[in-house]
PDB file of C-alpha atoms in Angstrom:
ATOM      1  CA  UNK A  30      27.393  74.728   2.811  1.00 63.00           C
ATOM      2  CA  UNK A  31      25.901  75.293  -0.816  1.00 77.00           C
ATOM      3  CA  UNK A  32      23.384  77.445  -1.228  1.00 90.00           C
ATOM      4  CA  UNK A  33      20.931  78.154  -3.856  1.00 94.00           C
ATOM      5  CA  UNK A  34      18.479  81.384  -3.792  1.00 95.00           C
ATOM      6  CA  UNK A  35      15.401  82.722  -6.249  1.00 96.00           C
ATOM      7  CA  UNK A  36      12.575  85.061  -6.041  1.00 91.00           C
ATOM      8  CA  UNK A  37       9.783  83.905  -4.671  1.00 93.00           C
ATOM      9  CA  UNK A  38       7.267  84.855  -7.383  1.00 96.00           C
ATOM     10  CA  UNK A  39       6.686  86.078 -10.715  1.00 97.00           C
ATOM     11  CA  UNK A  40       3.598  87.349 -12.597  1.00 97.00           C
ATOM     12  CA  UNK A  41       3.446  88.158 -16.495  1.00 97.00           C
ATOM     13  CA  UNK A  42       0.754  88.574 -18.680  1.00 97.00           C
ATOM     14  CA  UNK A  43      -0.028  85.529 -21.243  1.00 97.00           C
ATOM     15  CA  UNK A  44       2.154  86.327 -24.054  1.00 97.00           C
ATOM     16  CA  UNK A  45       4.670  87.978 -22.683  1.00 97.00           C
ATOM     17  CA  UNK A  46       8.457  86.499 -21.953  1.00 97.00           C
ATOM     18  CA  UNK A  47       9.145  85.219 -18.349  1.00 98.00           C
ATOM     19  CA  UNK A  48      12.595  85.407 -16.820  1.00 98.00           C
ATOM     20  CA  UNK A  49      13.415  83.400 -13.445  1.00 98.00           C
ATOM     21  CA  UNK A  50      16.513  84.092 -11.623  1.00 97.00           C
ATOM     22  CA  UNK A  51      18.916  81.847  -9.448  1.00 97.00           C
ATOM     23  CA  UNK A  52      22.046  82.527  -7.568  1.00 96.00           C
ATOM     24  CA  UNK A  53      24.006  79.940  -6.146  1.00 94.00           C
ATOM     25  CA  UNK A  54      27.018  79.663  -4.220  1.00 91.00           C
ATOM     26  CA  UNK A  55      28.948  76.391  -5.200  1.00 85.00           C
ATOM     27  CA  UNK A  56      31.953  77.225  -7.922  1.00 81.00           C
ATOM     28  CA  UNK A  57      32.612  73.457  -8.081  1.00 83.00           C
ATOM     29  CA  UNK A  58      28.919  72.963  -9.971  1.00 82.00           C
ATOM     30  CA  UNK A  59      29.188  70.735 -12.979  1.00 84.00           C
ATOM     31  CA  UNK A  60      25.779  71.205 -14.499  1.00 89.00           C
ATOM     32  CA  UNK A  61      22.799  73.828 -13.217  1.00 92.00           C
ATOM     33  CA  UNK A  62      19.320  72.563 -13.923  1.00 94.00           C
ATOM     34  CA  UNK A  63      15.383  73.809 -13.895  1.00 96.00           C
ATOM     35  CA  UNK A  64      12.656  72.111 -13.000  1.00 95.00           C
ATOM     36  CA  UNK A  65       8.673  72.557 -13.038  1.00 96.00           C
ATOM     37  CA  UNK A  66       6.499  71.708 -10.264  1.00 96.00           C
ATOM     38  CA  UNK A  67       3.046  71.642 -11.155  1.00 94.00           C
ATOM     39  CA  UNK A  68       0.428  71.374  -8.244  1.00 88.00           C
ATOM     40  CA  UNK A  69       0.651  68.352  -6.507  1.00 82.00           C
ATOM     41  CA  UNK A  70       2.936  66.257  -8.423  1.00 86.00           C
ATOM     42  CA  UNK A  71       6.947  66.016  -8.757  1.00 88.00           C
ATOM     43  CA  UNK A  72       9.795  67.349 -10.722  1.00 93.00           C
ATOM     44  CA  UNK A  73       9.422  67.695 -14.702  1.00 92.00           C
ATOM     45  CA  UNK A  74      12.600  68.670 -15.982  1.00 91.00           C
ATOM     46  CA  UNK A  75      12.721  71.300 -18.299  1.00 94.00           C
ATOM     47  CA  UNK A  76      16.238  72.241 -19.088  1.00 93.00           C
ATOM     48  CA  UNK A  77      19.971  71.933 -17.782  1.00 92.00           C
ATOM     49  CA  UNK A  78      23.055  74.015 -19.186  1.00 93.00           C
ATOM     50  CA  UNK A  79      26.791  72.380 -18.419  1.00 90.00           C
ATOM     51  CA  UNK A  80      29.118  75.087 -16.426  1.00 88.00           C
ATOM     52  CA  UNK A  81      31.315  75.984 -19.113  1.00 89.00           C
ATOM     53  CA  UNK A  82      28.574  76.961 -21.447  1.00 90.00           C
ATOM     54  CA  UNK A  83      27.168  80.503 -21.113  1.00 93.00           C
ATOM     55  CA  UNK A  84      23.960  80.099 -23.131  1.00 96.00           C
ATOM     56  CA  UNK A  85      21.130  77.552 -23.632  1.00 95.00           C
ATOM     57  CA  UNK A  86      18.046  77.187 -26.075  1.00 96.00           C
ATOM     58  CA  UNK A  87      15.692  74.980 -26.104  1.00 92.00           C
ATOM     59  CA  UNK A  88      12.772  75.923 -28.197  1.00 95.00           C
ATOM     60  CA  UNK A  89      11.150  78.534 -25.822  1.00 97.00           C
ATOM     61  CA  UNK A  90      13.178  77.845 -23.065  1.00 97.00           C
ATOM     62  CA  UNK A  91      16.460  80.138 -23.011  1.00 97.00           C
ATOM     63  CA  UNK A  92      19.238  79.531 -20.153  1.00 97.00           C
ATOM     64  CA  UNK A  93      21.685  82.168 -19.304  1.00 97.00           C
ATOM     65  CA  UNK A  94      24.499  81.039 -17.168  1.00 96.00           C
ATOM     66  CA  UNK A  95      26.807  83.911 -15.774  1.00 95.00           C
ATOM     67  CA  UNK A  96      29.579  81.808 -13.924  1.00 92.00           C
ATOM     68  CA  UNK A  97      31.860  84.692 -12.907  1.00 92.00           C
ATOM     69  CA  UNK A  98      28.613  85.893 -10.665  1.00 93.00           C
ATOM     70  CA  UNK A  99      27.554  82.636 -10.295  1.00 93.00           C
ATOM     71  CA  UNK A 100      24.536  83.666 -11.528  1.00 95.00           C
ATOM     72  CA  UNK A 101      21.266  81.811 -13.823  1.00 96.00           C
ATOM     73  CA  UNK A 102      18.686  82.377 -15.619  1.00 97.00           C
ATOM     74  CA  UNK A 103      15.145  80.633 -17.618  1.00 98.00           C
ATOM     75  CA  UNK A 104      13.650  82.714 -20.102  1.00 98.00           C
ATOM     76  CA  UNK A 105      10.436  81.572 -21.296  1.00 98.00           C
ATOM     77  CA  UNK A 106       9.536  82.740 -24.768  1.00 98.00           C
ATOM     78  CA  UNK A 107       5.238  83.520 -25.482  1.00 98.00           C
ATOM     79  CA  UNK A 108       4.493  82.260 -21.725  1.00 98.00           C
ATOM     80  CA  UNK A 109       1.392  80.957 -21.805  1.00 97.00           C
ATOM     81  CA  UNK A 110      -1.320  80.030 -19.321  1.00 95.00           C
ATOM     82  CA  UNK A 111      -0.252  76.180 -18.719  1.00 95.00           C
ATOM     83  CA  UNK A 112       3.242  77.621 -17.738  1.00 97.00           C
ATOM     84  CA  UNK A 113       2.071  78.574 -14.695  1.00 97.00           C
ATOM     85  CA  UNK A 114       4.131  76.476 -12.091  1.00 97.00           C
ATOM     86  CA  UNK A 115       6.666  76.611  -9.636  1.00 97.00           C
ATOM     87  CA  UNK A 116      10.438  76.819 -11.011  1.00 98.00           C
ATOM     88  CA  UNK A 117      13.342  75.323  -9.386  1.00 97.00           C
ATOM     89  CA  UNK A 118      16.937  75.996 -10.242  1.00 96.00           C
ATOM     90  CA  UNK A 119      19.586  72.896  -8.855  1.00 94.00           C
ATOM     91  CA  UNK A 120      23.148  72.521  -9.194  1.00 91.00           C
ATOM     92  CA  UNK A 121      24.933  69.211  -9.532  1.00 87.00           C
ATOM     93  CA  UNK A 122      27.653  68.428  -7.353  1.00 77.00           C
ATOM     94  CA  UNK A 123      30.129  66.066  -8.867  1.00 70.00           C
ATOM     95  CA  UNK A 124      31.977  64.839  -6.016  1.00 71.00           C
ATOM     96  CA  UNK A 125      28.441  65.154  -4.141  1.00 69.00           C
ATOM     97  CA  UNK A 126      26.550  63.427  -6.972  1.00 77.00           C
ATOM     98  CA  UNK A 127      23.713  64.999  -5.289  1.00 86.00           C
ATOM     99  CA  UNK A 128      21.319  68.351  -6.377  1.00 90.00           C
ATOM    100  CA  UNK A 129      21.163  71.156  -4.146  1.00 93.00           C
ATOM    101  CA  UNK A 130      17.845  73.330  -4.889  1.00 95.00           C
ATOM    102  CA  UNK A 131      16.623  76.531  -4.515  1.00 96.00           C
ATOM    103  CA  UNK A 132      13.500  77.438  -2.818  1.00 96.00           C
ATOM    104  CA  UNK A 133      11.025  77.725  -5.671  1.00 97.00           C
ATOM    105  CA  UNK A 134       9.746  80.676  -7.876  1.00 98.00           C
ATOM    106  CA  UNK A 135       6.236  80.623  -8.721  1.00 97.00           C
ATOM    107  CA  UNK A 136       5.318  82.013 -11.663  1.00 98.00           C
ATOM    108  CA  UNK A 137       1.268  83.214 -12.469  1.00 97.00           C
ATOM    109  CA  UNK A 138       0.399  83.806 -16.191  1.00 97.00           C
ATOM    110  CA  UNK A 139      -2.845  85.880 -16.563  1.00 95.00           C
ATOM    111  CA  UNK A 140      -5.038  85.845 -19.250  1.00 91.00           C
TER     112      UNK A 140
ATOM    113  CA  UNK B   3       9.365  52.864 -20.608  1.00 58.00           C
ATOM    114  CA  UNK B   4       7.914  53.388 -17.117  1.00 69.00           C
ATOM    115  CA  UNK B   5       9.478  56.429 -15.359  1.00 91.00           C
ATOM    116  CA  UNK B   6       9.666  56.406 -11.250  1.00 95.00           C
ATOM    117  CA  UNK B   7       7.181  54.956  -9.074  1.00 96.00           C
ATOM    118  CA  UNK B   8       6.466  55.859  -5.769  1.00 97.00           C
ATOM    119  CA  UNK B   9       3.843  54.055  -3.615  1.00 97.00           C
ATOM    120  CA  UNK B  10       1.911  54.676  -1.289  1.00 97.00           C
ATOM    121  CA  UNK B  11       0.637  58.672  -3.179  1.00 96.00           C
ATOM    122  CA  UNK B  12      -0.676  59.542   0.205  1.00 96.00           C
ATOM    123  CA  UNK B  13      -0.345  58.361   3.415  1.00 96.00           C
ATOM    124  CA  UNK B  14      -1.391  59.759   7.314  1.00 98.00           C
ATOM    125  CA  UNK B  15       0.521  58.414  10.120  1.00 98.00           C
ATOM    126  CA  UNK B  16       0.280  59.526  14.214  1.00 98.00           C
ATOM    127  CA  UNK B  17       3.277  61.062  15.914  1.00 98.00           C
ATOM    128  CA  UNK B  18       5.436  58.556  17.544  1.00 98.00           C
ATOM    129  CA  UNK B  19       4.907  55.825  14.135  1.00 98.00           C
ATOM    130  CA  UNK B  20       7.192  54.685  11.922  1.00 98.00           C
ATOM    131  CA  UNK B  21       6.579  54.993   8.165  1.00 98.00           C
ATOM    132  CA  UNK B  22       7.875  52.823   5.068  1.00 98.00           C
ATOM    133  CA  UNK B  23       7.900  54.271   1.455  1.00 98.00           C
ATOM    134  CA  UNK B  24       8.099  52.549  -1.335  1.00 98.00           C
ATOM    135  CA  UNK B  25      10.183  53.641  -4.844  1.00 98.00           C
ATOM    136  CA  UNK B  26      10.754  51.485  -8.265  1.00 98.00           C
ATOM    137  CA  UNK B  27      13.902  53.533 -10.654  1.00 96.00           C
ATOM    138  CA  UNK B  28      13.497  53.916 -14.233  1.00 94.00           C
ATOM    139  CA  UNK B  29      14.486  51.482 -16.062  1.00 93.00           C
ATOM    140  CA  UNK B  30      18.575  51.312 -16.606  1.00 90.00           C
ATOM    141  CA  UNK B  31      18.937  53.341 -13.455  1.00 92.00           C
ATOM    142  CA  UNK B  32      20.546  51.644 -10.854  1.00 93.00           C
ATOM    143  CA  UNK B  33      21.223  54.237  -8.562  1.00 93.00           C
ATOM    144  CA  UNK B  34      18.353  56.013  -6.245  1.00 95.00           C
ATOM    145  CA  UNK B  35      18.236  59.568  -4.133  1.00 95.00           C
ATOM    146  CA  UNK B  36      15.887  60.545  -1.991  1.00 97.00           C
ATOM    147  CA  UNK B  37      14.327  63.842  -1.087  1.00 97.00           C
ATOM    148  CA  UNK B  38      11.931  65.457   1.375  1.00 98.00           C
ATOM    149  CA  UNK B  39       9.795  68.710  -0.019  1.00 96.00           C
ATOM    150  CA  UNK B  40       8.042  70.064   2.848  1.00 96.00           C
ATOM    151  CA  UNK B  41       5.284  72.561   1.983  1.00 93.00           C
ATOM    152  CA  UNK B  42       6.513  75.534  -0.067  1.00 91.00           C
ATOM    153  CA  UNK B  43      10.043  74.536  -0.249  1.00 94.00           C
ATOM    154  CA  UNK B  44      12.498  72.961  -2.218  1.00 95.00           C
ATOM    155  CA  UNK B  45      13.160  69.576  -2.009  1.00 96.00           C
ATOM    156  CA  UNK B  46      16.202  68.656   0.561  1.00 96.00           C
ATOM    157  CA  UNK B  47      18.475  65.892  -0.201  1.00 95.00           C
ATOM    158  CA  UNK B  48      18.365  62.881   2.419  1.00 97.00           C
ATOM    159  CA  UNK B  49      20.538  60.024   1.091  1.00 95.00           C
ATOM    160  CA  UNK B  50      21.389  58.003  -1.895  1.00 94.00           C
ATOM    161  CA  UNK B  51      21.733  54.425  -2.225  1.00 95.00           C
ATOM    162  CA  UNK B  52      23.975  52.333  -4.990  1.00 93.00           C
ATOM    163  CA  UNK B  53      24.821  48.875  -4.905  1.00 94.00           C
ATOM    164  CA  UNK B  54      22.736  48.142  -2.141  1.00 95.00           C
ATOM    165  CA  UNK B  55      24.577  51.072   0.430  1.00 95.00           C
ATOM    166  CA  UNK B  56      24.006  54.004   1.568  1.00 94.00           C
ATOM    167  CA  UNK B  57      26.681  56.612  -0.096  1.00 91.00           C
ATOM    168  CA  UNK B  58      25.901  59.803   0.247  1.00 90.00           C
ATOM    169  CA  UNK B  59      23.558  61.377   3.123  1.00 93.00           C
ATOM    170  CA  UNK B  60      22.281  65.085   3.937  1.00 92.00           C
ATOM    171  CA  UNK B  61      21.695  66.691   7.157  1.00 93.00           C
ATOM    172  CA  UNK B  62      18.824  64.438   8.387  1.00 97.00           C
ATOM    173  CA  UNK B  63      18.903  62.432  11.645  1.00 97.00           C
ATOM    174  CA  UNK B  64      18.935  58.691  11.975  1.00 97.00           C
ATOM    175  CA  UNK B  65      15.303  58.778  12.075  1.00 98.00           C
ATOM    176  CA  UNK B  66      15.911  58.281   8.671  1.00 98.00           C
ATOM    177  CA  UNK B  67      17.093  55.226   6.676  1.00 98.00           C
ATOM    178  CA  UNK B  68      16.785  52.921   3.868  1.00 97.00           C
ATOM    179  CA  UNK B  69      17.402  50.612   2.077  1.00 97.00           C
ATOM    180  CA  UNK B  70      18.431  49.140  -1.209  1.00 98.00           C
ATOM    181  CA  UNK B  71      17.153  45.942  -2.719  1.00 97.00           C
ATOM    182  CA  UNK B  72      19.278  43.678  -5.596  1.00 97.00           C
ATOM    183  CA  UNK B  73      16.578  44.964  -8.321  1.00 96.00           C
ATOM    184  CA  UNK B  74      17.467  48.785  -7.080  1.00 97.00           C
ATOM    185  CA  UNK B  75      14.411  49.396  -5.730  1.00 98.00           C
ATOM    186  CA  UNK B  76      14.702  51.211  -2.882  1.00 98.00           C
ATOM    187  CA  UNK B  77      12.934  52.144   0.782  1.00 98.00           C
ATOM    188  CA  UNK B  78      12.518  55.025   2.716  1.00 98.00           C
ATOM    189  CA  UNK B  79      12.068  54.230   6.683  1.00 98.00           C
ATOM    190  CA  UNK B  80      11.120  57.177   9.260  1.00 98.00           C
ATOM    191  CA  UNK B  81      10.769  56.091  12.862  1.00 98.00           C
ATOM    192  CA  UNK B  82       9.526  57.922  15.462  1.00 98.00           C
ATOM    193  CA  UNK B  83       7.826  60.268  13.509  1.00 98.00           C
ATOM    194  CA  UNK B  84       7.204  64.010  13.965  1.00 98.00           C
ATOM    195  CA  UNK B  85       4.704  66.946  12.860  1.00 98.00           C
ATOM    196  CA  UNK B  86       7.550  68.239  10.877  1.00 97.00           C
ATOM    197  CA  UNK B  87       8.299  64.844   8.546  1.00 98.00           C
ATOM    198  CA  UNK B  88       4.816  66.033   6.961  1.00 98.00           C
ATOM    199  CA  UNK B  89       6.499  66.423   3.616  1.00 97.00           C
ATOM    200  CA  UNK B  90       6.323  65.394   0.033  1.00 97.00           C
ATOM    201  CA  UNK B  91       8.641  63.100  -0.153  1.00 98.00           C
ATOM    202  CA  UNK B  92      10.501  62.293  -3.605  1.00 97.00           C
ATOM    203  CA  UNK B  93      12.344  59.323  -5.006  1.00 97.00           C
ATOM    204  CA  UNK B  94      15.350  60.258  -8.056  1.00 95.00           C
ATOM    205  CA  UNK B  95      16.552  57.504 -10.024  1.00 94.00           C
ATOM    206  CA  UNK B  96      19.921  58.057 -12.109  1.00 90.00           C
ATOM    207  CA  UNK B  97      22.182  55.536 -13.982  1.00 86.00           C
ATOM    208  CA  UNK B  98      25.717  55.393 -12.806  1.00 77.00           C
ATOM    209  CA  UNK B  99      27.944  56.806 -13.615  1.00 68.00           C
ATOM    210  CA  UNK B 100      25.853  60.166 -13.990  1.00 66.00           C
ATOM    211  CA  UNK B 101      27.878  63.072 -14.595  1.00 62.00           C
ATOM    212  CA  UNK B 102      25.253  65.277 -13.723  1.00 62.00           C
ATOM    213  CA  UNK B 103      24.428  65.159 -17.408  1.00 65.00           C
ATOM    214  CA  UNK B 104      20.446  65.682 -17.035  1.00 64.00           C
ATOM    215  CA  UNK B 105      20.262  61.969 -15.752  1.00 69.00           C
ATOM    216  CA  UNK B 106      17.799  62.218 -12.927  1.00 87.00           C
ATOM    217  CA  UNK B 107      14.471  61.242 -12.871  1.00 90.00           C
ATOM    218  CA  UNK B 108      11.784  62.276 -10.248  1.00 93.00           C
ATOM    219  CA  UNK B 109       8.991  60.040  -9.225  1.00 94.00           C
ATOM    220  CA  UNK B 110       5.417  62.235  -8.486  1.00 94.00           C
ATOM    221  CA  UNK B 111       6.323  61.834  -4.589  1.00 96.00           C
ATOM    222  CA  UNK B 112       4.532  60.406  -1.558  1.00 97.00           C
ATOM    223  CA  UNK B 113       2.601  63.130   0.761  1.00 97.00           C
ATOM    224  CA  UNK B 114       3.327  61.789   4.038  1.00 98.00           C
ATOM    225  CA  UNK B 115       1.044  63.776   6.323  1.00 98.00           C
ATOM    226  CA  UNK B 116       1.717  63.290  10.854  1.00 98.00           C
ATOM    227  CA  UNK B 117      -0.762  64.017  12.906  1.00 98.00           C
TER     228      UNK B 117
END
């Protein structure tokens, strides 16, 4: 079945830029997506990049998407305290019309 | 514009219950997922219900099932329940068609906790 895989966790100093990998195995995915998870609540959605683009900005959000590798990426520009969170990377399935998640990368920001 | 709502926020059931949880989808949405996040995972797809049916389902057993009301509002039934339902459980709402195209919404979940 699909699979989707990230680190488990992440620390960077406040300031700094945060990257937050995800592999997945579908080649059929329409759209890849990242969500934040802050404690004890749901899904925020931060971002999603379509499957035939290779690059994403969103203000300090950058998506890479490396297709051939099947390989993606959230950079986050000046990370700051409040960005501290778990990540999730999803692809979309058209035919499933379903996501299929990864297990979560939580990132620390220290003062 | 209210988003998702989920109700109960927190329930604790005994083994061997059944549980019922609740979800309202955005507004224009007609079409709702569901998902169970237990503890320091990802969230794992369980089914999705348009038009009142069940169309797509995940790897879950028929413990599971729901249900779809005309104002596509939807329930999430467990029966028998075990230690390891103890899960977050989340509610997506999407219009249809979707396309993937950044349409789903997440309610903030139920914690459903067996003991």
């Amino acid at each position: 079945g699909e699979d989707v895989e990230q680190s488990l966790f992440l620390s960077v100093r406040e300031g700094d830029s945060s990257v937050i990998n995800c592999t997945y195995t579908d080649s059929s995915s329409t759209y890849l997506y990242w969500y934040k998870q802050e404690p004890g609540a749901g899904l925020q959605l931060l971002t999603y990049i379509f499957s035939n683009m290779d690059m994403k900005q969103d203000q300090r959000l950058t998506v890479l998407l490396n297709k051939k590798d099947k390989h993606l990426s959230l950079r986050i520009a000046d990370t700051q305290t409040g960005d501290s969170a778990i990540y999730f990377c999803a692809d979309y399935n058209n035919a499933g019309n379903m996501l299929t998640f990864g297990g979560g990368t939580r990132l620390m920001v220290k003062p | 514009d209210a988003g998702v709502t989920q109700s109960p926020t927190h329930l604790i059931k005994t083994r061997g219950q059944q549980v019922t949880l609740r979800c309202s989808p955005k507004s224009g949405h007609d079409t709702v997922s569901w998902y169970q996040q237990a503890l320091g995972q990802g969230p794992q797809f369980i089914f999705q219900y348009y038009e009142e049916e069940e169309r797509q389902r995940g790897n879950f057993p028929d413990r599971f099932s729901g249900h779809q009301f005309p104002n596509y509002s939807s329930e999430l039934n467990v029966n028998a329940l075990l230690l390891g339902d103890s899960a977050l459980y989340l509610c997506a709402s999407s219009p249809t068609p979707n396309r993937g195209q950044g349409g789903y919404t997440f309610g903030s979940g139920t914690r459903l906790t067996v003991v």
